[in-house]
mmCIF file of N, CA and C in Angstrom:
data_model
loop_
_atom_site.group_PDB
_atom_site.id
_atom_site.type_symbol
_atom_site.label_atom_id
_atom_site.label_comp_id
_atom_site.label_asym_id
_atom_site.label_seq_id
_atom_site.Cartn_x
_atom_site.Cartn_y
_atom_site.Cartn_z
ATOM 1 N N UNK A 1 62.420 85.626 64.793
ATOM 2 C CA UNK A 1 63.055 84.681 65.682
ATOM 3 C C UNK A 1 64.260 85.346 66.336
ATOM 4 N N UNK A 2 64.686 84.982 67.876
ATOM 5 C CA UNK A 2 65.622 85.697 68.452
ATOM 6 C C UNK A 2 66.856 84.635 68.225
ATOM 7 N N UNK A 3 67.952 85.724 67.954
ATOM 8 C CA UNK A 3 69.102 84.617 67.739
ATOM 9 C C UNK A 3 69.491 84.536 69.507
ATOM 10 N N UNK A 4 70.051 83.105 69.436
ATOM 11 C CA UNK A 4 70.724 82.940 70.542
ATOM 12 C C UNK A 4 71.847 83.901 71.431
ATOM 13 N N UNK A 5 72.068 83.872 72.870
ATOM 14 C CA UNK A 5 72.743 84.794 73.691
ATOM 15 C C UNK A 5 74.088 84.235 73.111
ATOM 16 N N UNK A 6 75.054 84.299 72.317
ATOM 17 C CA UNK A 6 75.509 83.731 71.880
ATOM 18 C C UNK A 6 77.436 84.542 73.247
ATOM 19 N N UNK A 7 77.750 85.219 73.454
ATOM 20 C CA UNK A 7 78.720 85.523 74.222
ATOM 21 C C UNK A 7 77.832 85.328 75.914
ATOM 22 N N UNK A 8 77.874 83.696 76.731
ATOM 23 C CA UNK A 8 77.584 83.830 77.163
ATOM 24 C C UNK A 8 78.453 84.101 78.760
ATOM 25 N N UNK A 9 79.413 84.395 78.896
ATOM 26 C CA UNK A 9 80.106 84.827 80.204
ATOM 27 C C UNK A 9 80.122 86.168 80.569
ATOM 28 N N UNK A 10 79.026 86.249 81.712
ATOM 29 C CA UNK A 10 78.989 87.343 82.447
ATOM 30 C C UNK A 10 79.978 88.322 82.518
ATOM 31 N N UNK A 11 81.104 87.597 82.872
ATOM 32 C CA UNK A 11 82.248 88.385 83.209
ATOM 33 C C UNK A 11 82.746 88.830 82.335
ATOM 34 N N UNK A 12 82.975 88.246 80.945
ATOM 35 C CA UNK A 12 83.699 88.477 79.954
ATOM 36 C C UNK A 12 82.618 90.031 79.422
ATOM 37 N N UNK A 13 81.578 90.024 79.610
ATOM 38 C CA UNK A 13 80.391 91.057 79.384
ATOM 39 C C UNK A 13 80.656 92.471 80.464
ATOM 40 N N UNK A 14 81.174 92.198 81.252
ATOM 41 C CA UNK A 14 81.126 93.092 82.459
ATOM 42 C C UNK A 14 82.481 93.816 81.800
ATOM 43 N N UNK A 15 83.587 93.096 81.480
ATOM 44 C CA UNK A 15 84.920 93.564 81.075
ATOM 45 C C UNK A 15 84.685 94.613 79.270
ATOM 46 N N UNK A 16 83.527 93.718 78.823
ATOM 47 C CA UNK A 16 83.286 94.648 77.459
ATOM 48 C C UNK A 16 82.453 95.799 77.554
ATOM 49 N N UNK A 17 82.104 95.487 78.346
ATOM 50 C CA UNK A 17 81.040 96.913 79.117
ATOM 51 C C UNK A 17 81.467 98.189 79.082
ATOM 52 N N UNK A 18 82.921 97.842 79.324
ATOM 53 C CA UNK A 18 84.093 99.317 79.722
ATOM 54 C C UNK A 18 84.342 99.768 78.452
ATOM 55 N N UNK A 19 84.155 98.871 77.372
ATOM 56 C CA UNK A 19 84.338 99.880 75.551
ATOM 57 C C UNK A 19 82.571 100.504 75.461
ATOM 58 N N UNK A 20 82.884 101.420 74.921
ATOM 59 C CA UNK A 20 81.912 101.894 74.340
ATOM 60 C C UNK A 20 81.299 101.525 73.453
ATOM 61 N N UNK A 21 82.078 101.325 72.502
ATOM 62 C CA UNK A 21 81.456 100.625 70.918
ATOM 63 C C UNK A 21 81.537 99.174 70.603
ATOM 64 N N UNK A 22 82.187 98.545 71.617
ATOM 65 C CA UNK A 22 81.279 97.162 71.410
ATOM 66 C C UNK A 22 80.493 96.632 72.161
ATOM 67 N N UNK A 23 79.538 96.832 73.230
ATOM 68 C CA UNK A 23 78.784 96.357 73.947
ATOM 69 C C UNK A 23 77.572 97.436 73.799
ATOM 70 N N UNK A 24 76.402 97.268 73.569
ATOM 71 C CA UNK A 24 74.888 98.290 73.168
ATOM 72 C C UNK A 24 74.513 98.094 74.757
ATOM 73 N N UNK A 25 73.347 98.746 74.505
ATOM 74 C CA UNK A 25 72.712 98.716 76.441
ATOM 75 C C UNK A 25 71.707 97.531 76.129
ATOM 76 N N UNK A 26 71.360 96.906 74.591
ATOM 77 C CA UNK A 26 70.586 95.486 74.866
ATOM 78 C C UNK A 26 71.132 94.691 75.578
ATOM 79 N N UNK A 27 72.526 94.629 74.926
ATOM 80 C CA UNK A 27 73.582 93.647 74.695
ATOM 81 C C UNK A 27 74.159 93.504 76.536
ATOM 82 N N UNK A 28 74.386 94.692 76.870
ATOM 83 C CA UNK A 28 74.332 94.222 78.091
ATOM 84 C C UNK A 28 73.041 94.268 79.610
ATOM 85 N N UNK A 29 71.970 94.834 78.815
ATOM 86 C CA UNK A 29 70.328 94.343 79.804
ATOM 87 C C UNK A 29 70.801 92.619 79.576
ATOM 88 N N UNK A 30 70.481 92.200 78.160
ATOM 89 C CA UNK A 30 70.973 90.791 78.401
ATOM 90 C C UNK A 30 71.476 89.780 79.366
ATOM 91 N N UNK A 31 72.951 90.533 79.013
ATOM 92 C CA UNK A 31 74.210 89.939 80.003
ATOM 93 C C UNK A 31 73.926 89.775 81.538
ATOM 94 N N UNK A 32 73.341 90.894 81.923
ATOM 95 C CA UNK A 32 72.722 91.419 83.333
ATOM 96 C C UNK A 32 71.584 90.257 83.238
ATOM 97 N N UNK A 33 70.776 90.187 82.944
ATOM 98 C CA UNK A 33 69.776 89.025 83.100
ATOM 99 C C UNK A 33 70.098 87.608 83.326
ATOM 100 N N UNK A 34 70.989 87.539 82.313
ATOM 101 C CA UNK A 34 72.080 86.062 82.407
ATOM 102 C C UNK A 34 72.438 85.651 83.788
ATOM 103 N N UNK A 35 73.048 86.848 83.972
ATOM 104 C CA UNK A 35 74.003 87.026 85.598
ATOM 105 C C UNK A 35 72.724 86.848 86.574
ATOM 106 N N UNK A 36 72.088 87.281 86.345
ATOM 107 C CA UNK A 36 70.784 87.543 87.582
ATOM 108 C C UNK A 36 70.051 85.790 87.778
ATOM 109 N N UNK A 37 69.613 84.861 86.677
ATOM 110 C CA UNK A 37 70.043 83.924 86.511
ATOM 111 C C UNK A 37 70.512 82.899 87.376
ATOM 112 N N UNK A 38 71.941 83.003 86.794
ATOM 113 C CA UNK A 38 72.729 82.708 87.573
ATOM 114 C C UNK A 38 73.006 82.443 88.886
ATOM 115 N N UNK A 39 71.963 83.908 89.358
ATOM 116 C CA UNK A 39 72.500 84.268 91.098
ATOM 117 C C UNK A 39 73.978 85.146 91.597
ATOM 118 N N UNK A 40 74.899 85.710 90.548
ATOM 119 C CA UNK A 40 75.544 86.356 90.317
ATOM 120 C C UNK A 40 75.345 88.114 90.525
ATOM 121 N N UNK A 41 74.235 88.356 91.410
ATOM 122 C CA UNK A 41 73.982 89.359 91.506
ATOM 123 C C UNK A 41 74.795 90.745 91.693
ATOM 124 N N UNK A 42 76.121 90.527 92.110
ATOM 125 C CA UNK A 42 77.253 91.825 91.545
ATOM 126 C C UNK A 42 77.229 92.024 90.502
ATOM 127 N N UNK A 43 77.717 91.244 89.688
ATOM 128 C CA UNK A 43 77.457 91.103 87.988
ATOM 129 C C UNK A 43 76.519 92.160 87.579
ATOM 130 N N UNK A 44 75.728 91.152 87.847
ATOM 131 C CA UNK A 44 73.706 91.626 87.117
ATOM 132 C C UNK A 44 73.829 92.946 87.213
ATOM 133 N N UNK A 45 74.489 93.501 88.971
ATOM 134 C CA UNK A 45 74.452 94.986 88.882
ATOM 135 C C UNK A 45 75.283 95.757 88.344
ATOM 136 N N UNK A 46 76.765 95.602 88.301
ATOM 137 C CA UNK A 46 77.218 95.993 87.342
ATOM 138 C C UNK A 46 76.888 96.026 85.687
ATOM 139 N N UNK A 47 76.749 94.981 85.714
ATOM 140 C CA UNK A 47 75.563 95.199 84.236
ATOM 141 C C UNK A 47 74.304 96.391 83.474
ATOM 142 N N UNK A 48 73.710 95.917 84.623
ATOM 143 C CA UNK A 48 72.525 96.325 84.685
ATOM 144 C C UNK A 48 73.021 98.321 84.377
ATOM 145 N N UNK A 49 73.885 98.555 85.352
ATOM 146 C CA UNK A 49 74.208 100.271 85.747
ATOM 147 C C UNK A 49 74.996 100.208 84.101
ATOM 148 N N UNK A 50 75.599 99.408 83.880
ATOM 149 C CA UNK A 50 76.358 100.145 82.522
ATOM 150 C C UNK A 50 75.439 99.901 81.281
ATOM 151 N N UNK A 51 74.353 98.734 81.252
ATOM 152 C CA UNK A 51 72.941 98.885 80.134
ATOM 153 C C UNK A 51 72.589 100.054 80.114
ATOM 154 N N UNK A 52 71.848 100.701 81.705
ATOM 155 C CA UNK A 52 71.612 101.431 82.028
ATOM 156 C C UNK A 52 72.622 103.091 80.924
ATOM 157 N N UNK A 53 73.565 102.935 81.237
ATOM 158 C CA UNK A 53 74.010 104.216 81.003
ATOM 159 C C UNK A 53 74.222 104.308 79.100
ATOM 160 N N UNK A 54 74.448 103.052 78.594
ATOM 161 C CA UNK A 54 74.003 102.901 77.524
ATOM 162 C C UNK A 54 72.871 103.734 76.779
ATOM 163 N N UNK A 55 72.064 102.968 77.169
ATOM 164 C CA UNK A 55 70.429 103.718 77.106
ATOM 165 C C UNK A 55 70.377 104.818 77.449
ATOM 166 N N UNK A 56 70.551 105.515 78.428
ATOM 167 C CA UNK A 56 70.610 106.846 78.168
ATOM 168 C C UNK A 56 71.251 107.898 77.125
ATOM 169 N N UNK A 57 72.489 107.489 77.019
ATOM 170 C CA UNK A 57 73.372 107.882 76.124
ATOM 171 C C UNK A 57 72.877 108.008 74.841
ATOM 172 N N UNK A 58 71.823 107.027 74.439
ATOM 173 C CA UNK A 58 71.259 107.313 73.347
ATOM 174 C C UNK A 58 69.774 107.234 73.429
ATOM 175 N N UNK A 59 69.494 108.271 74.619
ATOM 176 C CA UNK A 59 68.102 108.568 74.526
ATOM 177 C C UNK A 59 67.057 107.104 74.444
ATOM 178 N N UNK A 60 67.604 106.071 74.856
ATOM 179 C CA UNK A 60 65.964 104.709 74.690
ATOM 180 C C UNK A 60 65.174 104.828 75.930
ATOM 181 N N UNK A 61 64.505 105.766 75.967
ATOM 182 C CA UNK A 61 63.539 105.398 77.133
ATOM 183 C C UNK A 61 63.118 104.256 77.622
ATOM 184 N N UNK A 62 62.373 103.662 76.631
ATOM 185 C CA UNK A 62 61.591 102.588 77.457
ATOM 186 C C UNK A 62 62.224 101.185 77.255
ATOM 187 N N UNK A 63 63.569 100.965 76.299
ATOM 188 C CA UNK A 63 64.443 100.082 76.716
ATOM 189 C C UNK A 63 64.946 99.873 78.209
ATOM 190 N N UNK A 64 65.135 101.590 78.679
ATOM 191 C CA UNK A 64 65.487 102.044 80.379
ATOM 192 C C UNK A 64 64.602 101.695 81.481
ATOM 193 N N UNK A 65 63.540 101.992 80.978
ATOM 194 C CA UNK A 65 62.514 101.463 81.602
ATOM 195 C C UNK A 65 62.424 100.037 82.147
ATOM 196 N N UNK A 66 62.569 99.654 80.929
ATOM 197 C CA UNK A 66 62.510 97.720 81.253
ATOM 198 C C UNK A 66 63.527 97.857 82.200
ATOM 199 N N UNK A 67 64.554 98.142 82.087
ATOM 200 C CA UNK A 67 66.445 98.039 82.744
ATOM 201 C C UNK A 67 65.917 98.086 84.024
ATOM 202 N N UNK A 68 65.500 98.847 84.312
ATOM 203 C CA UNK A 68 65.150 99.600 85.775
ATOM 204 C C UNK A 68 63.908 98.365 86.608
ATOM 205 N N UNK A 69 63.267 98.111 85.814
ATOM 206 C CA UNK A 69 62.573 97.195 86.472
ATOM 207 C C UNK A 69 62.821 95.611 86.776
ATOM 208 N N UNK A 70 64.069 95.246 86.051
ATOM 209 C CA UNK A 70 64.618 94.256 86.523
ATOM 210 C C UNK A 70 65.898 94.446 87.084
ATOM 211 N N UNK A 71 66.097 95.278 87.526
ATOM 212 C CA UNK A 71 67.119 95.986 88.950
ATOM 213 C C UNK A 71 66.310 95.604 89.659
ATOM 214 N N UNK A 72 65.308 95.953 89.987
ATOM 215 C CA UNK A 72 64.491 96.009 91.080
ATOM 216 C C UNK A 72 63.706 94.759 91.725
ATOM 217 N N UNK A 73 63.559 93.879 90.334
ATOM 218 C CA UNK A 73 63.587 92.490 90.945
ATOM 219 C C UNK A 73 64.605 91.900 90.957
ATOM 220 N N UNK A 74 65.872 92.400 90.957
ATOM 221 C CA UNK A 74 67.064 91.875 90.920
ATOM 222 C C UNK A 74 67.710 92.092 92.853
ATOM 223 N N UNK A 75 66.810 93.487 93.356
ATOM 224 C CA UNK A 75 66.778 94.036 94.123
ATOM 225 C C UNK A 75 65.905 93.115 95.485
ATOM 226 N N UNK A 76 64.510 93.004 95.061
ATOM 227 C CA UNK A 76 64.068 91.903 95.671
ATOM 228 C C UNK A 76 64.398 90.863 96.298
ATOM 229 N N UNK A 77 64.876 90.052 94.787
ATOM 230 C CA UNK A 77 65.501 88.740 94.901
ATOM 231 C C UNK A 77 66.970 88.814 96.047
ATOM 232 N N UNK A 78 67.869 89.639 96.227
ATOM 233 C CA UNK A 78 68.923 89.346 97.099
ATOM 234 C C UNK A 78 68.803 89.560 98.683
ATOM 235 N N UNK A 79 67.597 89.353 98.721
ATOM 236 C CA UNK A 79 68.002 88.648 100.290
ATOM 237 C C UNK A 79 67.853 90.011 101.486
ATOM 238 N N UNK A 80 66.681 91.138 100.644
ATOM 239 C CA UNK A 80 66.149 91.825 101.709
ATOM 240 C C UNK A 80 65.235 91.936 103.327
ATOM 241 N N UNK A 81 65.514 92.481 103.951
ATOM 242 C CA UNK A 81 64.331 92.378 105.149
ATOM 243 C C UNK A 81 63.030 92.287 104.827
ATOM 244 N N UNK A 82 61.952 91.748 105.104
ATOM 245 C CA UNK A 82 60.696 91.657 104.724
ATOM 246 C C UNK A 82 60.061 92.803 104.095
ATOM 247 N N UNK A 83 60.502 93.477 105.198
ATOM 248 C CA UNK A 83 59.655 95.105 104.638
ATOM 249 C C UNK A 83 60.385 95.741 103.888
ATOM 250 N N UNK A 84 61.631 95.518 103.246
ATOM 251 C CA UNK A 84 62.215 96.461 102.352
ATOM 252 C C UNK A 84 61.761 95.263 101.267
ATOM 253 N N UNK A 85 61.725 94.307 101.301
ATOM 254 C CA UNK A 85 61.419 93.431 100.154
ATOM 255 C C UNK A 85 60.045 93.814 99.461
ATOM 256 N N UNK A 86 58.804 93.848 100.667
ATOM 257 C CA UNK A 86 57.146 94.453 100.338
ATOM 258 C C UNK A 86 56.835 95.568 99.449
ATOM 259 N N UNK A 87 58.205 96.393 100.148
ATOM 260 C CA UNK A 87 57.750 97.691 99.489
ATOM 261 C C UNK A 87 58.606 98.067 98.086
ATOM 262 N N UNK A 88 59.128 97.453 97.616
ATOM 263 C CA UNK A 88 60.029 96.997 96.273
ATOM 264 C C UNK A 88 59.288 96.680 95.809
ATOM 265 N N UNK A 89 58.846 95.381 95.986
ATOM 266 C CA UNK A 89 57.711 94.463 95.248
ATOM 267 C C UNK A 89 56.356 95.402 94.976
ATOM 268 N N UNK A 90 56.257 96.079 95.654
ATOM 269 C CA UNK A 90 55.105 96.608 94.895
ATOM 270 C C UNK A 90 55.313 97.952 93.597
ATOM 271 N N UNK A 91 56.485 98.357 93.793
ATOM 272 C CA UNK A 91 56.920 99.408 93.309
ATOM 273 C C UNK A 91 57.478 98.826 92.263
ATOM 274 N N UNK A 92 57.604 97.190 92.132
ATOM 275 C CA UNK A 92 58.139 96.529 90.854
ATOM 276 C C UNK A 92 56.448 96.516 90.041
ATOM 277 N N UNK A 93 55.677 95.758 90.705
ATOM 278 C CA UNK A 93 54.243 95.729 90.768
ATOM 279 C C UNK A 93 53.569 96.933 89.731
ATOM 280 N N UNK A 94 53.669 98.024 90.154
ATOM 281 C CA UNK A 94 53.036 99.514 89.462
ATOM 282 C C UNK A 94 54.133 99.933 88.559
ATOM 283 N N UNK A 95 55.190 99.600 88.020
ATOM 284 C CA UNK A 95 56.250 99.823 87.136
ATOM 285 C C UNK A 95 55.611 98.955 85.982
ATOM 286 N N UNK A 96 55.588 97.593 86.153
ATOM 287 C CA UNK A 96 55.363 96.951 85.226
ATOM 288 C C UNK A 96 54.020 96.990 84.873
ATOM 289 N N UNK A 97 53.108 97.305 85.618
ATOM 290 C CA UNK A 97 51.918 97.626 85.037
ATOM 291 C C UNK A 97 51.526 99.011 84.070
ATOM 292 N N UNK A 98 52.750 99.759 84.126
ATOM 293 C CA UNK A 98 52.728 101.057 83.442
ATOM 294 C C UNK A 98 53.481 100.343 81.733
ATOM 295 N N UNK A 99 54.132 99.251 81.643
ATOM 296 C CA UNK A 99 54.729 98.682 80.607
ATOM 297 C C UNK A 99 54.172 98.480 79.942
ATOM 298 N N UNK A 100 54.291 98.082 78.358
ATOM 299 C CA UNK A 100 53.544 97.152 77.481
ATOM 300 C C UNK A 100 53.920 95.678 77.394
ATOM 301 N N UNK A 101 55.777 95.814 77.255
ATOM 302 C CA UNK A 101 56.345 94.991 77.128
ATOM 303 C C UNK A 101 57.578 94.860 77.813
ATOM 304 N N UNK A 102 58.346 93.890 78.259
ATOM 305 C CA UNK A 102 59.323 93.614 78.400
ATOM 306 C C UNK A 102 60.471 92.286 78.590
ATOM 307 N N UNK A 103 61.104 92.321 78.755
ATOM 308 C CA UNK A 103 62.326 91.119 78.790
ATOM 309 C C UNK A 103 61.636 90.094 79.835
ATOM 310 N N UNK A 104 61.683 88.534 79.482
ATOM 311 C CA UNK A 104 61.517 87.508 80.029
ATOM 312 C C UNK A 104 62.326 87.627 80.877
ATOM 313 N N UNK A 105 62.195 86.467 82.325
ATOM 314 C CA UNK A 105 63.398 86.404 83.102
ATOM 315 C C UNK A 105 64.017 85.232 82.907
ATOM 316 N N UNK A 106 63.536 84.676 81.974
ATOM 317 C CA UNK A 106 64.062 83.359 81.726
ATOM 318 C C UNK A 106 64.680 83.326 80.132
ATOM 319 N N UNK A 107 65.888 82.652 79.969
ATOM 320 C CA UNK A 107 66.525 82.970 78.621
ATOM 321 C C UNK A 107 65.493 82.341 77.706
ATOM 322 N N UNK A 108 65.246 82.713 76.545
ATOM 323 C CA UNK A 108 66.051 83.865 75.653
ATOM 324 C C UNK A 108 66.062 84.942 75.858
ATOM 325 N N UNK A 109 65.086 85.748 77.170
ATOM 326 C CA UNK A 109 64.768 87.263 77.162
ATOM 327 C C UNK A 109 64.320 87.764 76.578
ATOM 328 N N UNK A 110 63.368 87.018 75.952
ATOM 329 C CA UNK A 110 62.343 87.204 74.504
ATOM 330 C C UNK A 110 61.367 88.629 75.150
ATOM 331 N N UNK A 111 60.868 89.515 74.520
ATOM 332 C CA UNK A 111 59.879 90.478 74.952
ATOM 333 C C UNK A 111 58.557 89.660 75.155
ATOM 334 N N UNK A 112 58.288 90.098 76.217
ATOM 335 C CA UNK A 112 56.759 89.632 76.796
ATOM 336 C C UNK A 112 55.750 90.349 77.188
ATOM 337 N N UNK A 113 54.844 89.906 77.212
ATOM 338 C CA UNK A 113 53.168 91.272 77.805
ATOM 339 C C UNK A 113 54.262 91.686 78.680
ATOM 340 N N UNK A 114 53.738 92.484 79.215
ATOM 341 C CA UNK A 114 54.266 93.120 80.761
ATOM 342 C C UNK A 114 53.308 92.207 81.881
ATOM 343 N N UNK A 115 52.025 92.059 81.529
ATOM 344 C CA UNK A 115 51.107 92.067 82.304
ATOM 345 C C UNK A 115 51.526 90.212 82.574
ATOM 346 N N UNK A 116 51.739 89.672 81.568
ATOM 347 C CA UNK A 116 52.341 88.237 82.149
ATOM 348 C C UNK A 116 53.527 88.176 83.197
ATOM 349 N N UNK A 117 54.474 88.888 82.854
ATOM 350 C CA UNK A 117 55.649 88.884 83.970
ATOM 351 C C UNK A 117 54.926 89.686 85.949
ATOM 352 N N UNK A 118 54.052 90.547 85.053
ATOM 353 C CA UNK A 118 53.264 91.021 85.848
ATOM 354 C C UNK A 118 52.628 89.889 87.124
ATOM 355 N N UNK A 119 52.388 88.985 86.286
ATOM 356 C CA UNK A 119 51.687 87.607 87.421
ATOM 357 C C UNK A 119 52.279 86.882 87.492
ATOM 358 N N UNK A 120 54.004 87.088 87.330
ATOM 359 C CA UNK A 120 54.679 85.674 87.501
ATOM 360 C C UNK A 120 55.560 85.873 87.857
ATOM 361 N N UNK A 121 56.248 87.180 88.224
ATOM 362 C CA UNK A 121 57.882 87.390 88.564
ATOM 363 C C UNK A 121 57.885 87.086 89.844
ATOM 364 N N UNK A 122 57.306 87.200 90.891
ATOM 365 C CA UNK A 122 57.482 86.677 91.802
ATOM 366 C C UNK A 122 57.716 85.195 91.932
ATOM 367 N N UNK A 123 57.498 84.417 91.515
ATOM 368 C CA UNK A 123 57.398 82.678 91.368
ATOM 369 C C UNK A 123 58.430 82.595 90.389
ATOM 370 N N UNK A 124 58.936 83.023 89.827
ATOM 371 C CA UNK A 124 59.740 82.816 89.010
ATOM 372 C C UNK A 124 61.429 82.293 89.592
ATOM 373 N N UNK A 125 61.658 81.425 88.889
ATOM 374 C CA UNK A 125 62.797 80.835 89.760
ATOM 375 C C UNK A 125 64.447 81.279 89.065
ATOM 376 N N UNK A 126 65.043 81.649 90.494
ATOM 377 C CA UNK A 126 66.502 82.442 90.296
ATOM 378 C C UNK A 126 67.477 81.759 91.091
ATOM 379 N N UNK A 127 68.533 81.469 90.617
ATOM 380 C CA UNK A 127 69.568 80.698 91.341
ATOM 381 C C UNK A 127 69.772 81.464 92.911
ATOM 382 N N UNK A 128 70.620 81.021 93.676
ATOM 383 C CA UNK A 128 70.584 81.228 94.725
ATOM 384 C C UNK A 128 72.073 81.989 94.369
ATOM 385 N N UNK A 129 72.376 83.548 95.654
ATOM 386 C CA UNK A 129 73.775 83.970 95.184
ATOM 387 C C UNK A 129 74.772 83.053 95.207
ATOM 388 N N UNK A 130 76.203 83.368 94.465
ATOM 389 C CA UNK A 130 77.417 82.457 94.249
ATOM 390 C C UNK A 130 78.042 82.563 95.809
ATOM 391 N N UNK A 131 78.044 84.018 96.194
ATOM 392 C CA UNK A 131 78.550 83.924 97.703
ATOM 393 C C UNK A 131 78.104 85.396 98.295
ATOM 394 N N UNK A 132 78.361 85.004 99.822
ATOM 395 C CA UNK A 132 77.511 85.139 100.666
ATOM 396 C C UNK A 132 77.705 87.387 100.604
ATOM 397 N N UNK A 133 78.978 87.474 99.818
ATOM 398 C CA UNK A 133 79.261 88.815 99.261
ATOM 399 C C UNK A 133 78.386 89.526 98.263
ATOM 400 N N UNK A 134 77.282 88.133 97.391
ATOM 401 C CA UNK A 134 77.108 88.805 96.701
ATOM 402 C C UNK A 134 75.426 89.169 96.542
ATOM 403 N N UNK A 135 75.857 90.294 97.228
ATOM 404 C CA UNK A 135 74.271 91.121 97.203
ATOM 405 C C UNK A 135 74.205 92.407 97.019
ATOM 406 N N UNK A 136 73.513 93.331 96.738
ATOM 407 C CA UNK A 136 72.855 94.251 96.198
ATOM 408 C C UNK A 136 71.968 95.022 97.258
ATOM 409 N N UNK A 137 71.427 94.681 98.374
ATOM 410 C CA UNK A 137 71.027 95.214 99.149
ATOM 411 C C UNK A 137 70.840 96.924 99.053
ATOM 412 N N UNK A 138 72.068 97.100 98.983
ATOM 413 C CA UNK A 138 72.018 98.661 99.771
ATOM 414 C C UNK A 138 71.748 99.825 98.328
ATOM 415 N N UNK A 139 71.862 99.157 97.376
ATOM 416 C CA UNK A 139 71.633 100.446 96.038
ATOM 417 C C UNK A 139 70.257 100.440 95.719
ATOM 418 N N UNK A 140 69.758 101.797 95.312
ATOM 419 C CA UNK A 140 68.776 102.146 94.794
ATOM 420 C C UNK A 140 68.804 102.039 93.042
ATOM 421 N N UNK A 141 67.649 101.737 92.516
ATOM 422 C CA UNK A 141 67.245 101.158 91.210
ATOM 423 C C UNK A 141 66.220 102.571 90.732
ATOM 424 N N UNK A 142 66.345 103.572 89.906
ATOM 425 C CA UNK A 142 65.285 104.897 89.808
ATOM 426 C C UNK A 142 65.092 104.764 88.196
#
């Protein structure tokens, strides 16, 4: 059984991010998901880049893996041109089909097939951004 997200303010997550030893790269994929959520998409990305560097730091590949692929629908979701949106989406598309498993987009963030998020992330429902600043547009997700 997954225990509850129990520290749930984004921000307060984004600020623990900056220690090393108390925030893991779960702990903040999490947080980043929360935020994404939300519609908080600065957050999510700040998040997301310091999970990110987490995970590397200690070698988790395919924890990184997951990370990277919900950047990218994190990427989607903010409010791209059609055709930068198409060609994301599919590149989210062949990512997750290379998965076994990964993070729900919906809390708890329980691990799931891949192949279910696979047929549902698109439909899947995400708050709308907090303001009109907050988008993600222009960074790349690798």
């Amino acid at each position: 059984m997954t225990r509850p997200f129990v520290l749930d303010s984004t921000q307060l997550w984004v600020h623990l991010s900056r220690l090393p030893l108390v925030a893991s790269g779960r702990s903040l994929h999490r947080a980043a998901l929360q935020a994404l959520t939300r519609g908080r998409l600065e957050e999510a990305w700040t998040l997301f880049e310091r999970g990110a560097a987490r995970y590397r730091a200690q070698l988790q590949i395919e924890p990184l893996a997951r990370l990277r692929v919900h950047q990218l629908i994190a990427r989607v979701r903010a409010g791209l041109s059609h055709h930068e949106e198409s060609a994301l989406a599919l590149e989210v598309d062949r990512r997750l089909a290379r998965l076994e498993r990964i993070e729900s987009l919906e809390p708890p963030f329980e691990l799931v097939d891949a192949r279910r998020l696979l047929a549902t992330w698109q439909s899947s429902p995400m708050a709308a951004p907090e303001s009109p600043t907050d988008r993600i547009e222009g960074r790349a997700a690798a």
